[in-house]
Amino acid sequence: MEDARWQLIVPIKPPNVAKSRLHGSEALARAIARDSVAAAARAELVERIVVVTADAAHAASLLAIAHVGAVLEAEPRGIAAAIDAGLAELDRYGRGHPRAVLLGDVPALQPADLDAALVNAYLAELFGGEVTAKDFR
């Protein structure tokens, strides 16, 4: 690996199709996504973030956060398609960095916690293991 700083893909559903546990609160869905992206941008190990969403207004507001770019989908196509679109965007910057997907609905994410997760993911890959969110509870 050329550089230990990570590139993240953050797929974000438009708030009108966000998780039902939010009871239709578009403002809350946007706030959680914004906080998740902002925390990731403050993580020391994160170099670049690409948000993938069909919500043009929200994507535009997230571009104000340092190191954040966006891919605008014409309509939501699902998480696999969003990840593919994010990878294609990141390919424009080269492939020398490790990459990860961070879901856009991680309330109370702390930059240091994300850094720890990325270090553990990198070490796990070096030694042939696998890391999931359950490893950090």
Coordinates of C-alpha atoms in Angstrom, one line a residue:
M1 CA 0.0 0.0 0.0
E2 CA 1.4 3.3 -1.0
D3 CA -0.4 5.5 1.5
A4 CA -2.2 4.5 4.8
R5 CA -4.8 7.2 4.4
W6 CA -8.2 5.9 3.4
Q7 CA -10.7 6.8 0.8
L8 CA -14.3 6.3 1.9
I9 CA -17.5 5.8 -0.1
V10 CA -20.6 6.9 1.8
P11 CA -23.9 5.8 0.2
I12 CA -26.8 8.0 1.5
K13 CA -30.4 7.3 0.7
P14 CA -32.6 10.3 0.0
P15 CA -34.4 11.2 3.2
N16 CA -37.8 10.3 1.8
V17 CA -36.6 6.6 1.6
A18 CA -34.4 6.6 4.7
K19 CA -34.9 4.1 7.5
S20 CA -38.4 3.8 8.9
R21 CA -37.0 4.1 12.4
L22 CA -36.7 7.8 11.7
H23 CA -40.5 8.0 11.3
G24 CA -40.3 10.0 8.1
S25 CA -38.2 12.8 9.6
E26 CA -36.3 14.1 6.5
A27 CA -34.5 16.7 8.6
L28 CA -33.3 14.0 11.1
A29 CA -32.1 11.7 8.3
R30 CA -30.1 14.5 6.7
A31 CA -28.6 15.6 10.1
I32 CA -27.5 12.0 10.8
A33 CA -25.9 11.7 7.4
R34 CA -24.2 15.1 7.7
D35 CA -22.8 14.3 11.1
S36 CA -21.5 10.9 9.9
V37 CA -19.8 12.5 6.9
A38 CA -18.4 15.3 9.0
A39 CA -17.0 12.9 11.6
A40 CA -15.4 10.8 8.9
A41 CA -13.8 13.9 7.4
R42 CA -12.2 14.8 10.7
A43 CA -10.7 11.3 11.1
E44 CA -6.9 11.4 10.8
L45 CA -6.7 8.4 8.5
V46 CA -9.3 9.6 6.0
E47 CA -8.0 11.3 2.9
R48 CA -11.1 11.6 0.7
I49 CA -14.8 10.9 1.0
V50 CA -17.2 10.3 -1.9
V51 CA -20.9 10.6 -1.1
V52 CA -23.2 8.8 -3.4
T53 CA -26.9 9.9 -3.3
A54 CA -29.9 10.8 -5.4
D55 CA -30.6 13.8 -3.1
A56 CA -29.0 16.7 -5.0
A57 CA -29.6 19.3 -2.3
H58 CA -28.1 17.2 0.4
A59 CA -25.1 16.3 -1.8
A60 CA -24.5 20.0 -2.5
S61 CA -24.6 20.8 1.3
L62 CA -22.1 18.0 2.0
L63 CA -19.6 19.4 -0.5
A64 CA -18.9 22.2 2.0
I65 CA -17.2 19.6 4.2
A66 CA -13.4 19.3 3.6
H67 CA -12.3 16.3 1.5
V68 CA -15.8 15.5 0.4
G69 CA -16.9 14.9 -3.2
A70 CA -20.2 13.6 -4.5
V71 CA -21.7 11.4 -7.1
L72 CA -25.3 12.3 -7.9
E73 CA -27.5 9.4 -8.9
A74 CA -30.5 10.1 -11.1
E75 CA -32.6 7.9 -8.8
P76 CA -31.6 5.6 -5.9
R77 CA -30.3 2.3 -7.4
G78 CA -29.4 0.4 -4.2
I79 CA -26.3 0.1 -2.1
A80 CA -24.3 -2.1 -4.6
A81 CA -24.8 0.4 -7.4
A82 CA -23.9 3.3 -5.1
I83 CA -20.6 1.5 -4.1
D84 CA -19.8 0.9 -7.7
A85 CA -20.4 4.5 -8.6
G86 CA -18.2 5.6 -5.6
L87 CA -15.4 3.2 -6.6
A88 CA -15.5 4.6 -10.2
E89 CA -15.2 8.2 -8.8
L90 CA -12.3 7.2 -6.6
D91 CA -10.5 5.5 -9.5
R92 CA -10.1 9.0 -10.9
Y93 CA -7.6 9.7 -8.1
G94 CA -5.6 6.5 -8.4
R95 CA -5.7 3.3 -6.6
G96 CA -2.8 3.6 -4.1
H97 CA -5.1 4.1 -1.0
P98 CA -7.1 1.6 0.9
R99 CA -10.9 2.0 0.5
A100 CA -13.9 1.4 2.7
V101 CA -17.6 1.9 2.7
L102 CA -19.2 3.8 5.6
L103 CA -22.9 3.8 5.8
G104 CA -24.4 7.3 6.0
D105 CA -26.5 6.7 9.1
V106 CA -24.0 6.3 11.9
P107 CA -25.3 8.5 14.7
A108 CA -22.6 9.8 17.1
L109 CA -19.7 8.5 15.0
Q110 CA -16.4 9.8 16.5
P111 CA -13.4 10.4 14.3
A112 CA -11.1 8.4 16.7
D113 CA -13.5 5.4 16.6
L114 CA -13.4 5.5 12.8
D115 CA -9.6 5.7 12.8
A116 CA -9.4 2.6 15.1
A117 CA -11.8 0.7 12.9
L118 CA -9.7 1.5 9.8
V119 CA -6.5 0.4 11.5
N120 CA -8.1 -2.8 12.6
A121 CA -9.5 -3.4 9.1
Y122 CA -6.1 -2.8 7.6
L123 CA -4.4 -5.2 10.0
A124 CA -7.1 -7.8 9.5
E125 CA -6.6 -7.7 5.7
L126 CA -2.8 -8.0 6.2
F127 CA -3.3 -11.2 8.2
G128 CA -6.2 -12.6 6.1
G129 CA -9.0 -11.8 8.5
E130 CA -12.2 -9.9 8.2
V131 CA -13.5 -7.0 10.2
T132 CA -17.2 -6.1 10.7
A133 CA -18.9 -3.5 12.9
K134 CA -19.7 -6.2 15.4
D135 CA -15.9 -6.4 16.2
F136 CA -16.1 -2.9 17.7
R137 CA -18.9 -3.2 20.2

